[in-house]
Coordinates of C-alpha atoms in Angstrom, one line a residue:
Chain S
X1 CA -8.8 26.5 -39.7
X2 CA -5.8 26.5 -37.3
X3 CA -3.5 28.3 -39.8
X4 CA -5.7 31.3 -40.7
X5 CA -6.6 31.6 -36.9
X6 CA -2.9 31.5 -35.9
X7 CA -1.9 34.1 -38.7
X8 CA -4.7 36.6 -37.6
X9 CA -3.7 36.1 -33.9
X10 CA -0.2 36.8 -34.8
X11 CA -1.2 40.0 -36.5
X12 CA -3.1 41.0 -33.3
X13 CA 0.0 39.9 -31.3
X14 CA 2.2 42.4 -33.4
X15 CA 0.2 45.3 -32.2
X16 CA 0.1 44.0 -28.6
X17 CA 4.0 43.6 -28.6
X18 CA 4.5 47.0 -30.2
X19 CA 2.3 48.7 -27.6
X20 CA 4.1 46.6 -24.8
X21 CA 7.6 47.6 -25.8
X22 CA 7.0 51.3 -26.7
X23 CA 5.1 51.7 -23.4
X24 CA 8.3 50.5 -21.5
X25 CA 10.7 52.4 -23.7
X26 CA 9.0 55.7 -22.8
X27 CA 7.4 55.0 -19.5
X28 CA 10.5 53.6 -17.7
X29 CA 12.5 56.8 -18.0
X30 CA 9.5 59.1 -17.8
X31 CA 8.6 57.3 -14.4
X32 CA 12.1 58.0 -13.0
X33 CA 11.6 61.7 -13.8
X34 CA 8.1 61.8 -12.1
X35 CA 9.7 60.0 -9.1
X36 CA 12.2 62.7 -8.7
X37 CA 9.4 65.3 -8.9
X38 CA 7.5 63.4 -6.2
X39 CA 10.5 63.5 -4.0
X40 CA 11.4 67.1 -4.7
X41 CA 12.3 69.6 -1.9
X42 CA 10.2 72.1 -3.6
X43 CA 6.9 71.5 -2.2
X44 CA 4.5 72.9 -4.9
X45 CA 6.2 70.7 -7.6
X46 CA 5.9 67.7 -5.1
X47 CA 2.1 68.4 -4.5
X48 CA 1.5 69.0 -8.3
X49 CA 3.2 65.6 -9.1
X50 CA 1.5 63.7 -6.3
X51 CA -1.8 65.0 -7.5
X52 CA -1.2 64.0 -11.0
X53 CA 0.0 60.5 -9.9
X54 CA -3.3 60.2 -7.7
X55 CA -5.5 61.1 -10.6
X56 CA -3.8 58.9 -13.2
X57 CA -3.5 55.9 -10.8
X58 CA -6.9 56.4 -9.4
X59 CA -8.9 56.5 -12.6
X60 CA -9.3 53.7 -15.0
X61 CA -6.9 53.5 -17.8
X62 CA -9.8 52.7 -20.2
X63 CA -11.2 56.3 -19.5
X64 CA -7.7 57.8 -20.0
X65 CA -7.5 56.1 -23.4
X66 CA -10.9 57.5 -24.3
X67 CA -10.2 61.0 -23.1
X68 CA -6.8 61.3 -25.0
X69 CA -8.3 60.0 -28.2
X70 CA -11.5 61.9 -28.3
X71 CA -10.7 64.8 -26.0
X72 CA -8.6 66.9 -28.2
X73 CA -11.2 67.0 -30.9
X74 CA -14.2 67.5 -28.7
X75 CA -12.7 70.0 -26.5
X76 CA -10.6 72.1 -28.8
X77 CA -11.7 71.0 -32.3
X78 CA -8.2 69.6 -32.9
X79 CA -7.8 66.7 -35.3
X80 CA -7.7 63.2 -33.8
X81 CA -4.5 61.6 -33.0
X82 CA -4.0 58.3 -34.8
X83 CA -5.5 55.6 -32.9
X84 CA -2.4 53.7 -31.9
X85 CA -0.6 57.0 -30.9
X86 CA -3.4 57.9 -28.7
X87 CA -3.4 54.6 -27.0
X88 CA 0.5 54.7 -26.7
X89 CA 0.3 58.2 -25.0
X90 CA -2.4 56.9 -22.5
X91 CA -0.3 53.9 -21.7
X92 CA 3.0 55.8 -21.2
X93 CA 1.4 58.3 -18.8
X94 CA -0.4 55.8 -16.9
X95 CA 2.5 53.4 -16.5
X96 CA 4.9 56.0 -15.9
X97 CA 2.9 57.1 -12.8
X98 CA 2.9 53.5 -11.5
X99 CA 6.6 53.1 -12.2
X100 CA 7.4 56.4 -10.4
X101 CA 5.9 55.1 -7.3
X102 CA 8.0 51.9 -7.6
X103 CA 11.1 53.9 -8.2
X104 CA 10.3 56.1 -5.1
X105 CA 9.9 53.2 -3.0
X106 CA 13.2 51.7 -4.3
X107 CA 15.0 55.0 -3.9
X108 CA 13.9 55.7 -0.4
X109 CA 14.6 52.2 0.8
X110 CA 18.3 52.7 0.3
X111 CA 19.7 53.7 3.6
X112 CA 20.7 57.3 4.3
X113 CA 24.1 56.1 5.2
X114 CA 24.8 55.0 1.6
X115 CA 24.3 58.7 0.4
X116 CA 26.3 60.0 3.4
X117 CA 29.3 57.7 2.7
X118 CA 29.2 58.8 -1.0
X119 CA 29.1 62.4 0.3
X120 CA 32.1 62.1 2.7
X121 CA 34.1 60.5 -0.1
X122 CA 33.6 63.7 -2.1
X123 CA 31.3 62.3 -4.7
X124 CA 28.9 64.6 -6.6
X125 CA 25.1 63.9 -6.4
X126 CA 25.0 62.3 -9.8
X127 CA 27.9 60.2 -9.0
X128 CA 26.4 58.9 -5.9
X129 CA 23.1 58.2 -7.7
X130 CA 24.8 56.3 -10.6
X131 CA 27.7 54.7 -8.8
X132 CA 26.1 53.9 -5.5
X133 CA 22.4 53.9 -5.1
X134 CA 21.1 52.9 -8.8
X135 CA 22.2 49.3 -8.7
X136 CA 20.8 48.8 -5.2
X137 CA 17.5 50.6 -6.4
X138 CA 17.2 48.1 -9.3
X139 CA 17.8 45.2 -7.2
X140 CA 14.8 46.3 -4.9
X141 CA 12.4 47.2 -7.8
X142 CA 12.8 44.1 -10.0
X143 CA 10.0 42.2 -8.3
X144 CA 7.3 44.8 -8.3
X145 CA 8.3 46.0 -11.8
X146 CA 7.8 42.3 -12.7
X147 CA 4.3 42.6 -11.6
X148 CA 3.6 45.8 -13.6
X149 CA 5.1 44.2 -16.8
X150 CA 2.8 41.3 -16.7
X151 CA -0.2 43.6 -15.9
X152 CA 0.8 45.6 -19.0
X153 CA 0.8 42.7 -21.1
X154 CA -2.8 42.1 -20.3
X155 CA -3.8 45.8 -20.2
X156 CA -3.0 46.2 -23.8
X157 CA -6.3 44.6 -24.7
X158 CA -8.0 47.9 -23.3
X159 CA -6.9 49.6 -26.5
X160 CA -9.9 47.9 -28.3
X161 CA -12.2 50.7 -26.9
X162 CA -10.8 53.0 -29.7
X163 CA -10.7 50.2 -32.2
X164 CA -7.0 49.4 -32.2
X165 CA -7.0 45.8 -33.4
X166 CA -5.1 43.8 -30.9
X167 CA -4.8 40.2 -29.8
X168 CA -8.1 39.8 -28.0
X169 CA -10.0 41.7 -30.7
X170 CA -8.7 39.0 -33.2
X171 CA -9.6 36.1 -31.1
X172 CA -13.1 37.5 -30.3
X173 CA -13.8 37.8 -34.0
X174 CA -14.3 34.0 -34.3
X175 CA -17.1 34.1 -31.8
X176 CA -19.5 35.6 -34.3
X177 CA -18.4 32.6 -36.5
X178 CA -19.5 30.2 -33.6
X179 CA -16.0 29.2 -32.6
X180 CA -14.8 29.4 -28.9
X181 CA -11.5 27.8 -29.2
X182 CA -9.6 30.6 -30.8
X183 CA -10.4 32.4 -27.4
X184 CA -8.6 29.8 -25.6
X185 CA -5.8 29.9 -28.2
X186 CA -5.6 33.6 -27.6
X187 CA -5.1 33.1 -23.8
X188 CA -2.2 30.8 -24.6
X189 CA -0.6 33.7 -26.5
X190 CA -0.7 35.7 -23.2
X191 CA 0.5 32.9 -21.2
X192 CA 3.5 32.4 -23.4
X193 CA 4.3 36.1 -23.2
X194 CA 4.0 36.4 -19.4
X195 CA 6.0 33.2 -19.1
X196 CA 9.0 34.6 -21.2
X197 CA 8.7 37.8 -19.0
X198 CA 8.7 35.7 -15.8
X199 CA 11.8 33.8 -16.9
X200 CA 13.6 37.0 -17.7
X201 CA 12.8 38.8 -14.6
X202 CA 13.9 35.8 -12.5
X203 CA 17.2 35.7 -14.3
X204 CA 17.7 39.4 -13.5
X205 CA 17.0 38.8 -10.0
X206 CA 19.5 35.9 -9.8
X207 CA 22.1 38.1 -11.7
X208 CA 21.7 40.7 -8.7
X209 CA 21.9 38.1 -6.0
X210 CA 25.6 38.5 -5.7
X211 CA 25.1 41.3 -3.2
X212 CA 22.7 42.1 -0.3
Chain L
X1 CA 49.6 76.2 13.9
X2 CA 47.0 73.8 14.7
X3 CA 45.6 71.6 11.8
X4 CA 42.2 72.0 13.0
X5 CA 40.5 74.8 14.9
X6 CA 36.8 74.9 15.8
X7 CA 35.4 78.1 17.2
X8 CA 32.1 78.6 19.0
X9 CA 30.1 76.0 17.0
X10 CA 26.4 75.9 17.7
X11 CA 23.7 73.7 16.3
X12 CA 20.1 73.7 16.4
X13 CA 17.5 71.0 15.2
X14 CA 14.3 73.1 15.3
X15 CA 13.9 74.4 18.7
X16 CA 16.4 71.8 20.2
X17 CA 19.9 73.1 20.7
X18 CA 22.1 70.1 20.3
X19 CA 25.5 71.9 20.3
X20 CA 26.5 75.0 22.3
X21 CA 29.7 77.0 22.1
X22 CA 32.0 74.1 21.0
X23 CA 35.6 75.3 20.7
X24 CA 38.7 73.1 20.5
X25 CA 41.9 72.8 18.4
X26 CA 43.8 69.7 17.3
X27 CA 47.5 69.3 16.5
X28 CA 48.9 67.5 13.4
X29 CA 49.5 64.0 14.3
X30 CA 47.4 63.9 17.5
X31 CA 44.4 61.9 18.3
X32 CA 41.4 63.3 20.0
X33 CA 38.8 61.3 21.8
X34 CA 35.4 62.5 22.5
X35 CA 33.4 60.9 25.2
X36 CA 30.0 61.4 26.7
X37 CA 26.6 59.7 26.9
X38 CA 24.3 59.2 24.0
X39 CA 22.6 62.4 23.0
X40 CA 25.4 64.5 24.3
X41 CA 26.0 65.8 20.7
X42 CA 29.2 63.9 19.9
X43 CA 27.9 62.6 16.7
X44 CA 26.4 65.7 15.5
X45 CA 29.8 67.4 16.1
X46 CA 31.6 65.0 13.9
X47 CA 28.7 65.4 11.2
X48 CA 29.3 69.2 11.3
X49 CA 33.0 68.6 10.6
X50 CA 32.2 66.4 7.6
X51 CA 29.5 68.9 6.3
X52 CA 26.7 66.5 6.8
X53 CA 25.1 69.1 9.1
X54 CA 25.7 72.9 8.9
X55 CA 26.3 74.7 12.1
X56 CA 24.1 77.7 12.9
X57 CA 27.0 79.6 14.4
X58 CA 30.7 79.3 14.6
X59 CA 33.6 78.6 12.3
X60 CA 35.9 75.8 11.3
X61 CA 39.4 76.2 10.1
X62 CA 41.8 73.5 8.7
X63 CA 45.7 74.4 8.5
X64 CA 44.7 78.0 9.2
X65 CA 42.1 78.3 6.3
X66 CA 38.7 79.1 7.3
X67 CA 36.7 76.3 5.5
X68 CA 33.4 77.2 7.1
X69 CA 32.0 80.4 8.8
X70 CA 28.3 80.5 9.6
X71 CA 28.4 84.3 9.1
X72 CA 30.1 84.0 5.7
X73 CA 27.9 82.5 2.9
X74 CA 30.9 82.4 0.7
X75 CA 32.3 79.5 2.8
X76 CA 29.1 77.6 2.3
X77 CA 28.9 77.2 -1.4
X78 CA 27.5 73.8 -2.5
X79 CA 30.4 73.5 -5.1
X80 CA 33.2 74.1 -2.6
X81 CA 31.8 72.0 0.1
X82 CA 32.5 68.9 -1.9
X83 CA 36.2 69.8 -2.1
X84 CA 36.3 70.9 1.7
X85 CA 34.9 67.5 2.7
X86 CA 38.1 65.8 1.5
X87 CA 40.0 67.4 4.4
X88 CA 38.0 65.0 6.6
X89 CA 37.5 61.2 6.4
X90 CA 34.6 59.7 8.3
X91 CA 34.2 56.2 9.5
X92 CA 30.6 55.4 10.4
X93 CA 29.2 53.3 13.3
X94 CA 27.5 51.3 10.8
X95 CA 30.2 50.9 8.2
X96 CA 28.0 52.0 5.3
X97 CA 30.1 50.1 2.8
X98 CA 28.7 49.9 -0.7
X99 CA 27.0 46.4 -0.9
X100 CA 27.5 45.8 -4.6
X101 CA 31.3 46.4 -4.7
X102 CA 34.0 44.3 -3.4
X103 CA 36.2 45.4 -0.5
X104 CA 38.8 46.7 -3.0
X105 CA 36.3 48.5 -5.2
X106 CA 34.9 50.1 -2.0
X107 CA 38.3 51.4 -1.2
X108 CA 39.1 52.6 -4.8
X109 CA 35.8 53.9 -6.0
X110 CA 35.9 57.5 -4.8
X111 CA 39.6 57.8 -5.7
X112 CA 39.0 56.6 -9.2
X113 CA 36.2 59.1 -9.7
X114 CA 38.4 62.0 -8.5
X115 CA 41.3 60.8 -10.8
X116 CA 38.9 60.8 -13.7
X117 CA 37.9 64.3 -13.1
X118 CA 41.3 65.8 -12.2
X119 CA 43.5 63.6 -14.4
X120 CA 46.8 62.1 -12.8
X121 CA 46.7 58.9 -11.1
X122 CA 46.3 55.7 -13.3
X123 CA 43.7 53.1 -12.5
X124 CA 46.6 50.5 -11.7
X125 CA 48.3 52.7 -9.2
X126 CA 44.9 53.3 -7.3
X127 CA 44.3 49.7 -7.4
X128 CA 47.7 49.1 -5.9
X129 CA 47.3 51.6 -3.3
X130 CA 43.9 50.1 -2.4
X131 CA 45.4 46.5 -2.0
X132 CA 48.2 48.0 0.1
X133 CA 45.6 49.7 2.3
X134 CA 43.7 46.6 2.8
X135 CA 46.9 44.7 3.5
X136 CA 47.7 47.2 6.2
X137 CA 44.2 46.4 7.7
X138 CA 45.0 42.7 7.7
X139 CA 42.6 42.0 4.9
X140 CA 45.0 41.0 2.1
X141 CA 43.0 37.9 1.6
X142 CA 39.6 39.6 1.5
X143 CA 40.1 42.1 -1.3
X144 CA 37.7 40.4 -3.6
X145 CA 35.0 39.7 -1.0
X146 CA 31.6 41.5 -1.1
X147 CA 30.7 43.3 2.3
X148 CA 27.9 40.6 3.2
X149 CA 30.7 38.1 3.0
X150 CA 32.7 39.9 5.6
X151 CA 32.3 40.0 9.4
X152 CA 31.4 43.3 11.1
X153 CA 35.0 43.9 12.2
X154 CA 36.3 43.1 8.7
X155 CA 33.7 45.5 7.2
X156 CA 34.7 48.2 9.5
X157 CA 38.4 47.7 8.6
X158 CA 37.3 48.0 5.0
X159 CA 35.5 51.2 5.9
X160 CA 38.8 52.5 7.5
X161 CA 40.9 51.6 4.4
X162 CA 38.2 53.5 2.3
X163 CA 38.4 56.7 4.3
X164 CA 42.2 56.6 4.2
X165 CA 42.3 56.1 0.6
X166 CA 41.5 59.8 0.1
X167 CA 44.3 60.8 2.3
X168 CA 42.4 63.0 4.5
X169 CA 44.1 65.6 6.8
X170 CA 41.9 64.4 9.7
X171 CA 40.2 61.1 10.1
X172 CA 36.9 61.0 12.1
X173 CA 35.4 57.8 13.8
X174 CA 31.9 57.9 15.0
X175 CA 31.6 55.1 17.4
X176 CA 33.5 52.7 15.2
X177 CA 33.0 49.7 17.5
X178 CA 29.4 50.4 18.7
X179 CA 27.7 48.1 16.0
X180 CA 30.2 45.3 16.5
X181 CA 30.0 42.0 18.7
X182 CA 32.3 42.4 21.6
X183 CA 34.7 39.8 20.4
X184 CA 35.1 41.8 17.1
X185 CA 35.9 45.2 18.7
X186 CA 39.4 44.2 19.4
X187 CA 40.6 43.9 15.7
X188 CA 39.1 47.5 14.9
X189 CA 40.5 49.1 18.0
X190 CA 44.0 47.5 17.0
X191 CA 43.8 49.0 13.6
X192 CA 43.0 52.5 15.0
X193 CA 45.8 52.2 17.7
X194 CA 48.3 51.5 15.0
X195 CA 47.1 54.5 13.0
X196 CA 47.8 56.5 16.2
X197 CA 51.3 55.2 16.4
X198 CA 51.8 56.3 12.6
X199 CA 50.7 59.8 13.8
X200 CA 47.5 59.8 11.9
X201 CA 45.6 62.8 13.1
X202 CA 42.2 61.6 14.3
X203 CA 39.0 62.4 16.2
X204 CA 37.4 59.3 17.9
X205 CA 34.0 59.4 19.2
X206 CA 33.8 56.2 21.4
X207 CA 32.3 54.5 24.5
X208 CA 35.7 52.5 24.9
X209 CA 37.1 54.4 27.9
X210 CA 40.3 52.3 28.3
X211 CA 40.9 52.7 24.6
X212 CA 40.2 56.5 24.6
X213 CA 42.7 56.9 27.4
X214 CA 45.4 54.8 25.7
X215 CA 45.2 56.1 22.2
X216 CA 44.3 59.7 22.7
X217 CA 46.6 62.7 23.4
X218 CA 43.5 64.9 24.2
X219 CA 40.1 63.9 25.6
X220 CA 36.9 66.0 25.4
X221 CA 33.9 65.1 27.7
X222 CA 30.6 66.3 26.3
X223 CA 27.2 66.5 28.1
X224 CA 24.1 68.0 26.7
X225 CA 25.8 69.6 23.8
X226 CA 28.5 71.4 25.7
X227 CA 32.3 70.5 26.4
X228 CA 32.3 70.0 30.1
X229 CA 35.9 69.1 30.3
X230 CA 39.0 68.8 28.1
X231 CA 42.5 67.9 28.4
X232 CA 45.1 65.1 28.6
X233 CA 43.6 61.7 29.1
X234 CA 45.3 61.3 32.4
X235 CA 43.5 64.4 33.6
X236 CA 40.1 64.0 32.1
X237 CA 39.5 60.4 32.6
X238 CA 41.6 59.5 35.6
X239 CA 41.4 62.8 37.5
X240 CA 38.1 64.4 36.3
X241 CA 37.4 67.9 38.0
X242 CA 33.8 68.3 37.1
X243 CA 31.0 66.6 38.9
X244 CA 29.3 65.6 35.6
X245 CA 32.5 63.9 34.4
X246 CA 32.8 62.0 37.5
X247 CA 29.4 60.7 37.3
X248 CA 29.7 59.7 33.6
X249 CA 32.8 57.8 34.3
X250 CA 31.6 56.1 37.5
X251 CA 29.0 54.3 35.2
X252 CA 31.8 52.9 33.2
X253 CA 33.9 52.0 36.4
X254 CA 31.0 49.9 37.6
X255 CA 30.7 47.9 34.2

């Protein structure tokens, strides 16, 4: 029994991992763009972005998944997105909003004097961002980002509401057969994943320890 | 011809007027000390020269070229300001070194970026110039140290080398020793003094009266955003004419 259970859990794990990495791939850069918008000197853009971030962060991810999957069809009679794609869009938008706030906190915590020192040395704004502030921002945001990554691992289970077969779905399917241990086994999969993430993030923190 | 001419500079922050009708000039190779109590506008004046603040009135000319005129928007183009900043160097009160770079990298970074844009200098020659500058600051054995591994006085000397690396026409100091422990101010003041002896054109905002008198060719006393008195240090510091200058200096005499 162990081998077929392991195989089906690994299959669910594949979907979970795909969702996890694709979400990071798109949400990390998108979050940075959103954070610039939320700090814009152009007030209407700032308000717009802040409102969007409030709505996305303030409502359940599960509702967002359902709306993105069923919404286009029910509202405009459009064809449904493939289930996984709909889930991915919901995750990217949701996590990008959370990331944007972490970026904003990181960027705003770099002292003004760092920008000014770059300016009086004749650097351009992009040069100041990439050569001076970015690494300082990264150093500051690694711990809160780590939290989000681990939450993301576990949030992937929400996609089951639109019948994307991920890890927990697979584990749960054995309950109907009267087996509870595959569920514990499923939890172990999550623990291993978040364990690996924790180690990687700790290493990153240590790597950036060379400056203060 | 003066290297720097500041004419009728005025600056407001909202309804508060922080600088009123500031005019002075500076000759090549001279050092100017600006003294005055906190909030008198000294730092804002330096920040105006470095384009960190934009004056509401007045003009600034370097070597006879008007680089800023509040009435002429053409002198305020963002793309030009970057180049014009390079006439000035600024050493901050809190050093503002880049924490992720070594002392040497702090000194060379901006010059390397400029060289990449304009071509010319090789990376090696910039590195060598940076090492020489740090050696002049007495930091030859600290080139590979990160800012957090250096004392405040050493950090400030790295910051001076960083400003000098771009060969500014005028080097500005904004209370360079105010963030330092008293026993560390000496090493920074010594470096500035030697720069003065080498005829570096400088503007020094400072609370060190004895230093201001020794090192400066010209002293300006500011209060509430206006220049109350200016002239040779022997006049302004030793024989002030204005009541406000006398009052200010007497506080230092009692220390």
